Amino acid sequence: MTLSIRPDTVSAAQMVSSLSTQQTPTVTEAEMVQAVRTLLIGLGENPDREGLLDTPKRVVKALQFLTKGYNESLDELLNGAVFTEDANEMVLIRDIDIFSSCEHHILPIIGRAHVAYIPNGKVIGLSKIARVCEMYARRLQVQERLTLQIADALQGLLKPQGVAVVIEATHMCMVMRGVQKPGSWTVTSAMRGVFAEDARTREEFMNLVRHNANFH
Ligand SMILES: Nc1nc2c(ncn2[C@@H]2O[C@H](COP(=O)(O)OP(=O)(O)OP(=O)(O)O)[C@@H](O)[C@H]2O)c(=O)[nH]1
Ligand SMILES: [Zn+2]
């Protein structure tokens, strides 16, 4: 697969600014359970048969887990792990597992993120980069927005020389249903600072990402 990298467009940035629309829940958990029960009936199932008795509760719990990123904040997950450091070479974490859910079908988006930044006097605890990915992935998403959110979060936290994020993922809504294309991978990128401005820096990032990766 050919990977093309491009700086993000204005419309993509606008998409990010309009996304923090998570509302405080106005339904009870019992109502959510009841809704799943209704779904099961609509599917022609008997929610009172033994195997399904606890399913509505389990489904609600599973969905809450898969969207737990709504209840997390950058401040909390960071836990102060930003350090002053005289480093100015690229830091890359490759192959961060991503399990997200598409907002159109609430079906899994499964893939990997590759995240790099070039420090500007500050470095971040490495695990926190994976935690930032996790916080945004555990929401209802489109892959483009997920990619931008990770890039913008790191840009905001570290004010680095640049940030690069590439996500390669497969969407179960395109695999198990709909167009049914199991071999398809969607690749999205978000480039900030030097990664957007300097082709050589971007190329260095891509070479490091491609090394041993599953796409070429
Ligand atoms: N851009 C983008 N599209 C996505 C993502 N996840 C799912 N989609 C698409 O969202 C679109 C929704 O299209 P609709 O025609 O409203 O829904 P649908 O009838 O279920 O579409 P099909 O999947 O084509 O059957 C589909 O084309 C999906 O492939 C994503 O992360 N990014
Ligand atoms: Zn979908």
Coordinates of N, CA and C and ligand atoms in Angstrom, one line a residue:
M1 N 0.8 -1.2 0.0 CA 0.0 0.0 0.0 C 0.9 1.2 0.0
T2 N 0.5 2.2 -0.8 CA 1.2 3.5 -0.8 C 0.7 4.4 0.3
L3 N 1.6 5.0 1.0 CA 1.2 5.8 2.1 C 1.4 7.3 1.7
S4 N 0.4 8.1 1.6 CA 0.7 9.5 1.3 C 0.5 10.3 2.5
I5 N 1.4 11.3 2.7 CA 1.3 12.1 3.8 C 1.0 13.5 3.4
R6 N 0.2 14.2 4.1 CA -0.1 15.5 3.7 C -0.5 16.3 5.0
P7 N -0.1 17.6 5.0 CA -0.6 18.4 6.2 C -2.1 18.4 6.2
D8 N -2.6 18.5 7.4 CA -4.1 18.5 7.5 C -4.7 19.8 7.0
T9 N -5.9 19.6 6.5 CA -6.6 20.7 5.9 C -7.4 21.5 6.9
V10 N -7.8 22.7 6.6 CA -8.6 23.5 7.5 C -9.8 22.8 8.0
S11 N -10.5 22.2 7.0 CA -11.7 21.5 7.4 C -11.5 20.4 8.4
A12 N -10.4 19.8 8.3 CA -10.1 18.8 9.3 C -9.9 19.4 10.7
A13 N -9.2 20.6 10.7 CA -9.0 21.3 12.0 C -10.4 21.7 12.6
Q14 N -11.2 22.2 11.7 CA -12.6 22.6 12.2 C -13.3 21.4 12.8
M15 N -13.1 20.2 12.2 CA -13.7 19.0 12.7 C -13.3 18.8 14.1
V16 N -12.0 19.0 14.4 CA -11.6 18.8 15.8 C -12.2 19.7 16.7
S17 N -12.3 21.0 16.3 CA -12.8 22.0 17.3 C -14.3 21.8 17.6
S18 N -15.0 21.0 16.8 CA -16.4 20.8 17.0 C -16.7 19.5 17.7
L19 N -15.7 18.8 18.2 CA -16.0 17.5 18.6 C -16.2 17.2 20.1
S20 N -15.9 18.2 20.9 CA -16.1 17.9 22.3 C -17.6 18.1 22.7
T21 N -18.4 17.2 22.2 CA -19.8 17.4 22.4 C -20.4 16.4 23.3
Q22 N -19.6 15.7 24.1 CA -20.1 14.6 24.9 C -21.0 15.2 26.0
Q23 N -22.2 14.7 26.1 CA -23.2 15.3 27.1 C -23.2 14.4 28.4
T24 N -23.5 15.0 29.5 CA -23.8 14.3 30.7 C -25.0 13.3 30.4
P25 N -24.8 12.0 30.7 CA -25.9 11.1 30.4 C -27.2 11.5 31.1
T26 N -28.3 11.4 30.4 CA -29.6 11.8 31.0 C -30.5 10.6 31.1
V27 N -29.9 9.4 30.8 CA -30.7 8.2 31.0 C -30.0 7.3 32.1
T28 N -30.8 6.5 32.8 CA -30.2 5.7 33.8 C -29.6 4.4 33.1
E29 N -28.8 3.7 33.9 CA -28.2 2.5 33.4 C -29.3 1.5 33.2
A30 N -30.4 1.5 34.1 CA -31.5 0.6 33.9 C -32.2 0.8 32.5
E31 N -32.3 2.1 32.2 CA -32.9 2.4 30.9 C -32.0 1.9 29.7
M32 N -30.7 2.0 29.9 CA -29.8 1.5 28.8 C -30.0 0.0 28.7
V33 N -30.0 -0.7 29.8 CA -30.2 -2.2 29.8 C -31.5 -2.5 29.1
Q34 N -32.5 -1.8 29.4 CA -33.8 -2.0 28.8 C -33.8 -1.8 27.3
A35 N -33.0 -0.8 26.9 CA -32.9 -0.5 25.4 C -32.2 -1.7 24.7
V36 N -31.2 -2.3 25.3 CA -30.6 -3.5 24.7 C -31.5 -4.6 24.7
R37 N -32.3 -4.8 25.7 CA -33.3 -5.8 25.7 C -34.3 -5.6 24.6
T38 N -34.7 -4.4 24.3 CA -35.6 -4.1 23.2 C -34.9 -4.4 21.9
L39 N -33.6 -4.1 21.8 CA -32.9 -4.5 20.6 C -33.0 -6.0 20.3
L40 N -32.7 -6.7 21.4 CA -32.7 -8.2 21.2 C -34.1 -8.7 20.7
I41 N -35.1 -8.1 21.3 CA -36.5 -8.5 20.8 C -36.7 -8.1 19.4
G42 N -36.2 -6.9 19.0 CA -36.3 -6.5 17.6 C -35.5 -7.4 16.7
L43 N -34.5 -8.0 17.2 CA -33.7 -9.0 16.3 C -34.4 -10.4 16.3
G44 N -35.5 -10.5 17.0 CA -36.2 -11.8 16.9 C -35.7 -12.7 18.0
E45 N -34.9 -12.2 19.0 CA -34.4 -13.1 20.0 C -35.4 -13.1 21.2
N46 N -35.2 -14.0 22.1 CA -36.0 -14.0 23.4 C -35.0 -13.7 24.5
P47 N -35.1 -12.4 25.0 CA -34.1 -12.0 26.0 C -34.3 -12.7 27.3
D48 N -35.3 -13.5 27.5 CA -35.5 -14.2 28.7 C -34.9 -15.6 28.7
R49 N -34.4 -16.0 27.5 CA -33.8 -17.4 27.5 C -32.5 -17.3 28.3
E50 N -32.1 -18.4 28.8 CA -31.0 -18.5 29.8 C -29.7 -17.7 29.3
G51 N -29.3 -18.1 28.1 CA -28.1 -17.5 27.5 C -28.1 -16.0 27.4
L52 N -29.2 -15.4 27.3 CA -29.3 -13.9 27.1 C -29.7 -13.1 28.3
L53 N -30.0 -13.9 29.4 CA -30.5 -13.2 30.6 C -29.7 -12.0 31.0
D54 N -28.4 -12.2 31.1 CA -27.5 -11.1 31.5 C -26.9 -10.3 30.4
T55 N -27.3 -10.6 29.1 CA -26.7 -9.9 28.0 C -26.9 -8.4 27.9
P56 N -28.1 -8.0 28.2 CA -28.3 -6.5 28.1 C -27.3 -5.8 29.1
K57 N -27.2 -6.3 30.3 CA -26.3 -5.7 31.3 C -24.8 -5.8 30.7
R58 N -24.5 -6.9 30.2 CA -23.1 -7.1 29.7 C -22.8 -6.1 28.5
V59 N -23.8 -5.9 27.6 CA -23.6 -5.1 26.5 C -23.4 -3.6 26.9
V60 N -24.2 -3.2 27.9 CA -24.1 -1.8 28.4 C -22.7 -1.7 29.0
K61 N -22.3 -2.7 29.8 CA -20.9 -2.6 30.4 C -19.8 -2.5 29.4
A62 N -20.0 -3.4 28.4 CA -19.0 -3.4 27.3 C -18.9 -2.1 26.6
L63 N -20.1 -1.5 26.3 CA -20.1 -0.2 25.6 C -19.5 0.9 26.4
Q64 N -19.8 0.8 27.7 CA -19.2 1.8 28.6 C -17.7 1.7 28.6
F65 N -17.2 0.5 28.6 CA -15.7 0.3 28.6 C -15.2 0.9 27.2
L66 N -15.8 0.5 26.1 CA -15.3 0.9 24.8 C -15.4 2.5 24.6
T67 N -16.2 3.1 25.5 CA -16.2 4.6 25.3 C -15.8 5.3 26.6
K68 N -14.9 4.6 27.4 CA -14.5 5.2 28.7 C -13.6 6.4 28.5
G69 N -13.1 6.6 27.3 CA -12.3 7.8 27.0 C -13.0 9.1 27.2
Y70 N -14.4 9.0 27.2 CA -15.1 10.3 27.4 C -14.9 10.8 28.9
N71 N -14.7 9.8 29.8 CA -14.5 10.2 31.2 C -13.1 10.5 31.6
E72 N -12.2 10.5 30.7 CA -10.8 10.7 31.0 C -10.4 12.1 30.5
S73 N -9.3 12.6 31.1 CA -8.8 13.9 30.7 C -7.3 13.8 30.5
L74 N -6.8 14.7 29.7 CA -5.4 14.7 29.4 C -4.6 15.0 30.7
D75 N -5.1 15.9 31.5 CA -4.5 16.3 32.8 C -4.3 15.0 33.7
E76 N -5.4 14.3 33.8 CA -5.3 13.1 34.7 C -4.4 12.1 34.2
L77 N -4.5 11.8 32.9 CA -3.6 10.7 32.4 C -2.2 11.0 32.3
L78 N -1.9 12.3 32.2 CA -0.5 12.8 32.1 C 0.2 12.6 33.5
N79 N -0.6 12.9 34.6 CA -0.1 12.8 35.9 C 1.3 13.5 36.1
G80 N 1.4 14.6 35.4 CA 2.6 15.4 35.6 C 3.9 14.9 34.8
A81 N 3.7 13.8 34.0 CA 4.9 13.2 33.4 C 5.4 13.9 32.1
V82 N 5.6 15.2 32.3 CA 6.3 16.0 31.3 C 7.5 16.5 31.9
F83 N 8.7 16.2 31.3 CA 10.0 16.6 31.9 C 10.8 17.5 31.1
T84 N 11.5 18.4 31.7 CA 12.4 19.3 31.0 C 13.6 18.5 30.6
E85 N 14.0 18.5 29.3 CA 15.1 17.7 28.9 C 15.7 18.4 27.6
D86 N 17.0 18.4 27.6 CA 17.6 19.0 26.4 C 17.7 18.0 25.3
A87 N 16.6 17.6 24.8 CA 16.6 16.6 23.7 C 16.0 17.3 22.5
N88 N 16.6 17.0 21.3 CA 16.0 17.6 20.1 C 16.0 16.7 18.9
E89 N 16.0 15.4 19.2 CA 15.9 14.4 18.1 C 14.6 13.7 18.2
M90 N 14.2 13.1 17.1 CA 12.9 12.5 17.0 C 12.6 11.4 18.0
V91 N 11.5 11.4 18.6 CA 11.1 10.3 19.5 C 9.9 9.6 18.8
L92 N 10.0 8.3 18.5 CA 8.9 7.6 17.8 C 8.4 6.4 18.6
I93 N 7.1 6.3 18.8 CA 6.6 5.1 19.3 C 5.7 4.5 18.2
R94 N 6.1 3.3 17.8 CA 5.5 2.7 16.6 C 4.6 1.5 17.1
D95 N 3.6 1.2 16.3 CA 2.8 0.0 16.6 C 2.1 0.1 17.9
I96 N 1.4 1.2 18.2 CA 0.6 1.3 19.4 C -0.8 0.7 19.0
D97 N -1.2 -0.4 19.6 CA -2.5 -1.0 19.3 C -3.7 0.0 19.5
I98 N -4.5 0.0 18.5 CA -5.7 0.9 18.6 C -7.0 0.0 18.5
F99 N -7.8 0.2 19.5 CA -9.2 -0.4 19.5 C -10.2 0.7 19.7
S100 N -10.8 1.1 18.6 CA -11.8 2.2 18.7 C -13.1 1.7 18.2
S101 N -14.1 2.6 18.1 CA -15.4 2.2 17.6 C -15.9 3.3 16.7
C102 N -16.3 2.8 15.5 CA -16.8 3.9 14.5 C -18.1 4.4 15.0
E103 N -18.2 5.7 14.8 CA -19.4 6.4 15.3 C -20.6 6.2 14.4
H104 N -20.4 5.6 13.2 CA -21.5 5.4 12.3 C -22.3 4.1 12.6
H105 N -21.5 3.1 13.0 CA -22.1 1.8 13.2 C -21.9 1.2 14.6
I106 N -21.0 1.9 15.4 CA -20.5 1.4 16.7 C -20.0 0.0 16.5
L107 N -19.1 -0.2 15.5 CA -18.4 -1.4 15.3 C -16.9 -1.1 15.4
P108 N -16.1 -2.1 15.7 CA -14.7 -1.9 16.0 C -13.9 -1.3 14.8
I109 N -13.0 -0.4 15.2 CA -11.9 0.0 14.3 C -10.6 -0.6 15.0
I110 N -9.9 -1.4 14.3 CA -8.8 -2.1 14.9 C -7.5 -1.7 14.1
G111 N -6.5 -1.3 14.8 CA -5.3 -1.0 14.0 C -4.1 -0.6 14.9
R112 N -3.3 0.2 14.3 CA -2.1 0.7 15.0 C -1.8 2.1 14.8
A113 N -1.3 2.8 15.8 CA -0.9 4.2 15.6 C 0.7 4.2 15.7
H114 N 1.2 5.2 15.0 CA 2.6 5.5 15.0 C 2.7 7.0 15.3
V115 N 3.4 7.2 16.4 CA 3.4 8.6 16.9 C 4.8 9.1 17.1
A116 N 5.1 10.2 16.6 CA 6.5 10.8 16.8 C 6.4 12.3 17.1
Y117 N 7.4 12.7 17.8 CA 7.5 14.2 18.0 C 9.0 14.5 18.1
I118 N 9.3 15.8 17.9 CA 10.6 16.3 18.1 C 10.6 17.3 19.2
P119 N 11.2 17.0 20.3 CA 11.1 17.9 21.5 C 11.6 19.3 21.3
N120 N 11.1 20.1 22.2 CA 11.6 21.5 22.1 C 11.8 21.9 23.6
G121 N 12.6 21.1 24.3 CA 12.9 21.5 25.7 C 12.1 20.6 26.7
K122 N 11.1 19.9 26.2 CA 10.2 19.1 27.1 C 10.0 17.7 26.4
V123 N 10.1 16.7 27.3 CA 9.7 15.3 26.8 C 8.6 14.8 27.7
I124 N 7.9 13.8 27.1 CA 6.7 13.3 27.8 C 7.0 11.8 28.2
G125 N 6.5 11.3 29.3 CA 6.7 9.9 29.6 C 6.1 9.1 28.5
L126 N 6.9 8.1 28.1 CA 6.6 7.3 26.9 C 5.2 6.7 26.9
S127 N 4.9 6.1 28.1 CA 3.6 5.4 28.2 C 2.5 6.4 28.0
K128 N 2.7 7.7 28.3 CA 1.6 8.7 28.2 C 1.2 8.9 26.8
I129 N 2.1 8.6 25.9 CA 1.8 8.8 24.4 C 0.7 7.7 24.1
A130 N 1.0 6.5 24.6 CA 0.0 5.4 24.3 C -1.3 5.7 25.1
R131 N -1.2 6.3 26.2 CA -2.4 6.7 27.0 C -3.2 7.7 26.3
V132 N -2.5 8.7 25.7 CA -3.3 9.7 24.9 C -4.0 9.0 23.7
C133 N -3.4 8.1 23.0 CA -4.0 7.3 22.0 C -5.2 6.6 22.5
E134 N -5.0 6.0 23.6 CA -6.1 5.2 24.3 C -7.3 6.0 24.6
M135 N -7.0 7.2 25.2 CA -8.1 8.1 25.6 C -9.0 8.5 24.5
Y136 N -8.4 8.8 23.3 CA -9.2 9.2 22.2 C -9.8 8.0 21.4
A137 N -9.1 6.9 21.5 CA -9.6 5.7 20.8 C -10.9 5.2 21.5
R138 N -10.9 5.3 22.8 CA -12.0 4.8 23.5 C -13.2 5.8 23.5
R139 N -13.6 6.2 22.4 CA -14.7 7.0 22.2 C -15.4 6.6 20.8
L140 N -16.5 7.1 20.5 CA -17.1 6.9 19.2 C -16.3 7.8 18.2
Q141 N -15.7 7.2 17.2 CA -14.8 8.0 16.4 C -15.0 7.8 14.9
V142 N -14.3 8.7 14.1 CA -13.9 8.5 12.8 C -12.4 8.5 12.8
Q143 N -11.8 7.7 12.0 CA -10.3 7.6 12.1 C -9.6 8.9 11.9
E144 N -10.1 9.7 11.0 CA -9.5 11.0 10.7 C -9.4 11.9 12.0
R145 N -10.5 11.9 12.7 CA -10.6 12.7 13.9 C -9.7 12.2 15.0
L146 N -9.7 10.9 15.1 CA -8.8 10.2 16.1 C -7.4 10.7 15.9
T147 N -7.0 10.6 14.6 CA -5.6 10.9 14.3 C -5.3 12.4 14.6
L148 N -6.2 13.3 14.3 CA -6.0 14.7 14.6 C -5.9 15.0 16.1
Q149 N -6.8 14.3 16.8 CA -6.9 14.6 18.2 C -5.6 14.2 18.9
I150 N -5.0 13.1 18.5 CA -3.7 12.7 19.1 C -2.7 13.7 18.8
A151 N -2.6 14.1 17.6 CA -1.6 15.1 17.2 C -1.7 16.4 17.9
D152 N -3.0 16.9 18.0 CA -3.2 18.2 18.6 C -3.0 18.1 20.1
A153 N -3.3 17.0 20.7 CA -3.1 16.8 22.2 C -1.6 17.0 22.5
L154 N -0.7 16.2 21.7 CA 0.7 16.3 22.0 C 1.3 17.7 21.6
Q155 N 0.8 18.2 20.6 CA 1.2 19.6 20.2 C 0.9 20.6 21.3
G156 N -0.3 20.4 21.9 CA -0.7 21.4 22.9 C 0.1 21.1 24.2
L157 N 0.3 19.8 24.6 CA 1.0 19.5 25.8 C 2.5 19.9 25.8
L158 N 3.1 19.7 24.7 CA 4.6 19.7 24.7 C 5.2 20.9 23.9
K159 N 4.3 21.6 23.1 CA 4.8 22.6 22.2 C 6.1 22.2 21.6
P160 N 6.1 21.0 21.0 CA 7.4 20.5 20.4 C 7.7 21.1 19.1
Q161 N 8.8 20.7 18.5 CA 9.1 21.3 17.1 C 8.1 20.7 16.1
G162 N 7.6 19.5 16.4 CA 6.7 18.9 15.5 C 6.1 17.6 16.0
V163 N 4.9 17.3 15.5 CA 4.3 16.0 15.8 C 3.9 15.3 14.6
A164 N 4.0 14.0 14.5 CA 3.5 13.2 13.4 C 2.7 12.0 13.9
V165 N 1.5 11.8 13.4 CA 0.7 10.7 13.8 C 0.2 10.0 12.5
V166 N 0.5 8.7 12.4 CA -0.1 7.9 11.4 C -0.9 6.8 12.0
I167 N -2.1 6.6 11.5 CA -2.9 5.4 12.0 C -3.3 4.6 10.8
E168 N -3.0 3.3 10.9 CA -3.5 2.3 9.9 C -4.5 1.4 10.6
A169 N -5.6 1.3 10.0 CA -6.7 0.5 10.7 C -7.6 -0.1 9.8
T170 N -8.3 -1.2 10.2 CA -9.3 -1.8 9.5 C -10.6 -1.6 10.2
H171 N -11.7 -1.4 9.5 CA -13.0 -1.0 10.0 C -13.9 -2.2 9.9
M172 N -14.4 -2.7 11.0 CA -15.3 -3.8 10.9 C -16.6 -3.5 10.2
C173 N -17.0 -2.3 10.1 CA -18.2 -1.9 9.4 C -18.0 -2.1 7.9
M174 N -16.7 -2.1 7.5 CA -16.4 -2.4 6.0 C -16.0 -3.8 5.8
V175 N -15.8 -4.6 6.9 CA -15.3 -6.0 6.8 C -16.5 -6.9 7.0
M176 N -17.2 -6.8 8.1 CA -18.2 -7.8 8.4 C -19.6 -7.5 7.8
R177 N -19.8 -6.3 7.3 CA -21.1 -5.9 6.8 C -20.8 -4.9 5.6
G178 N -21.9 -4.3 5.1 CA -21.7 -3.3 4.1 C -20.9 -3.8 2.9
V179 N -19.9 -3.1 2.6 CA -19.1 -3.3 1.4 C -18.3 -4.6 1.5
Q180 N -18.1 -5.1 2.7 CA -17.4 -6.4 3.0 C -16.0 -6.5 2.3
K181 N -15.1 -5.7 2.7 CA -13.8 -5.7 2.2 C -12.7 -6.0 3.3
P182 N -12.6 -7.3 3.6 CA -11.7 -7.6 4.7 C -10.2 -7.2 4.6
G183 N -9.8 -7.1 3.3 CA -8.3 -6.7 3.2 C -8.0 -5.3 3.2
S184 N -9.0 -4.4 3.4 CA -8.8 -3.0 3.3 C -8.2 -2.4 4.6
W185 N -7.3 -1.5 4.4 CA -6.7 -0.8 5.5 C -6.8 0.7 5.2
T186 N -7.2 1.5 6.2 CA -7.3 2.9 6.0 C -6.1 3.5 6.7
V187 N -5.4 4.4 6.0 CA -4.3 5.0 6.6 C -4.5 6.5 6.7
T188 N -4.4 7.1 7.9 CA -4.6 8.5 8.0 C -3.4 9.1 8.7
S189 N -3.1 10.4 8.4 CA -2.0 11.0 9.0 C -2.3 12.5 9.5
A190 N -1.6 12.9 10.5 CA -1.7 14.3 10.9 C -0.3 14.8 11.2
M191 N 0.1 15.8 10.5 CA 1.5 16.4 10.6 C 1.4 17.8 11.2
R192 N 2.3 18.0 12.2 CA 2.3 19.3 12.8 C 3.8 19.8 12.8
G193 N 3.9 21.1 12.7 CA 5.3 21.7 12.9 C 6.2 21.3 11.8
V194 N 7.4 20.9 12.2 CA 8.5 20.5 11.2 C 8.0 19.3 10.3
F195 N 7.2 18.5 10.8 CA 6.8 17.3 10.0 C 5.9 17.8 8.9
A196 N 5.1 18.9 9.1 CA 4.3 19.4 8.0 C 5.2 20.3 7.1
E197 N 6.2 20.9 7.6 CA 6.9 21.9 6.8 C 8.1 21.3 6.1
D198 N 8.7 20.3 6.6 CA 10.0 19.8 6.1 C 9.9 18.4 5.6
A199 N 10.0 18.2 4.3 CA 9.8 16.9 3.6 C 10.8 15.9 4.1
R200 N 12.0 16.3 4.4 CA 13.0 15.4 4.9 C 12.7 14.8 6.2
T201 N 12.2 15.6 7.1 CA 11.9 15.2 8.5 C 10.7 14.2 8.4
R202 N 9.8 14.5 7.5 CA 8.6 13.6 7.3 C 9.1 12.3 6.7
E203 N 10.0 12.3 5.8 CA 10.6 11.1 5.2 C 11.3 10.3 6.2
E204 N 12.1 10.9 7.1 CA 12.8 10.2 8.2 C 11.7 9.4 9.0
F205 N 10.7 10.1 9.4 CA 9.6 9.5 10.2 C 9.0 8.3 9.4
M206 N 8.7 8.5 8.2 CA 8.1 7.4 7.4 C 9.0 6.2 7.3
N207 N 10.3 6.5 7.1 CA 11.3 5.4 7.0 C 11.3 4.6 8.3
L208 N 11.2 5.3 9.4 CA 11.2 4.6 10.7 C 9.9 3.8 10.9
V209 N 8.8 4.4 10.4 CA 7.5 3.7 10.6 C 7.5 2.5 9.7
R210 N 7.9 2.6 8.4 CA 7.8 1.6 7.5 C 8.6 0.4 7.9
H211 N 9.8 0.6 8.5 CA 10.7 -0.4 8.9 C 9.9 -1.5 9.7
N212 N 9.8 -2.7 9.1 CA 9.1 -3.7 9.9 C 7.6 -3.6 10.0
A213 N 7.0 -2.6 9.3 CA 5.6 -2.4 9.5 C 4.9 -3.3 8.5
N214 N 3.5 -3.4 8.6 CA 2.8 -4.3 7.8 C 2.3 -3.7 6.4
F215 N 2.6 -2.4 6.2 CA 2.2 -1.9 4.9 C 3.4 -1.3 4.2
H216 N 3.4 -1.3 2.9 CA 4.5 -0.9 2.1 C 4.1 -0.1 0.9
Ligands
LIG1 N1 -14.4 9.0 6.8 C1 -14.7 8.0 7.5 N2 -15.7 7.2 7.2 C2 -16.0 6.2 8.0 C3 -15.3 5.8 9.1 N3 -15.9 4.7 9.7 C4 -16.9 4.4 8.9 N4 -17.0 5.3 7.9 C5 -18.0 5.4 6.8 O1 -19.2 6.1 7.1 C6 -20.0 5.9 6.0 C7 -21.5 5.9 6.4 O2 -22.2 5.9 5.2 P1 -23.8 5.6 5.1 O3 -24.1 5.4 3.7 O4 -24.5 6.7 5.9 O5 -24.0 4.3 5.9 P2 -24.1 2.8 5.4 O6 -25.3 2.6 4.6 O7 -24.0 1.9 6.6 O8 -22.8 2.7 4.4 P3 -22.1 1.4 3.9 O9 -21.0 1.1 5.0 O10 -21.5 1.8 2.6 O11 -23.0 0.3 3.8 C8 -19.6 4.6 5.3 O12 -19.1 5.0 4.0 C9 -18.5 4.1 6.2 O13 -17.5 3.4 5.5 C10 -14.2 6.6 9.4 O14 -13.5 6.4 10.4 N5 -13.9 7.7 8.6
ZN2 ZN -18.7 2.2 10.7

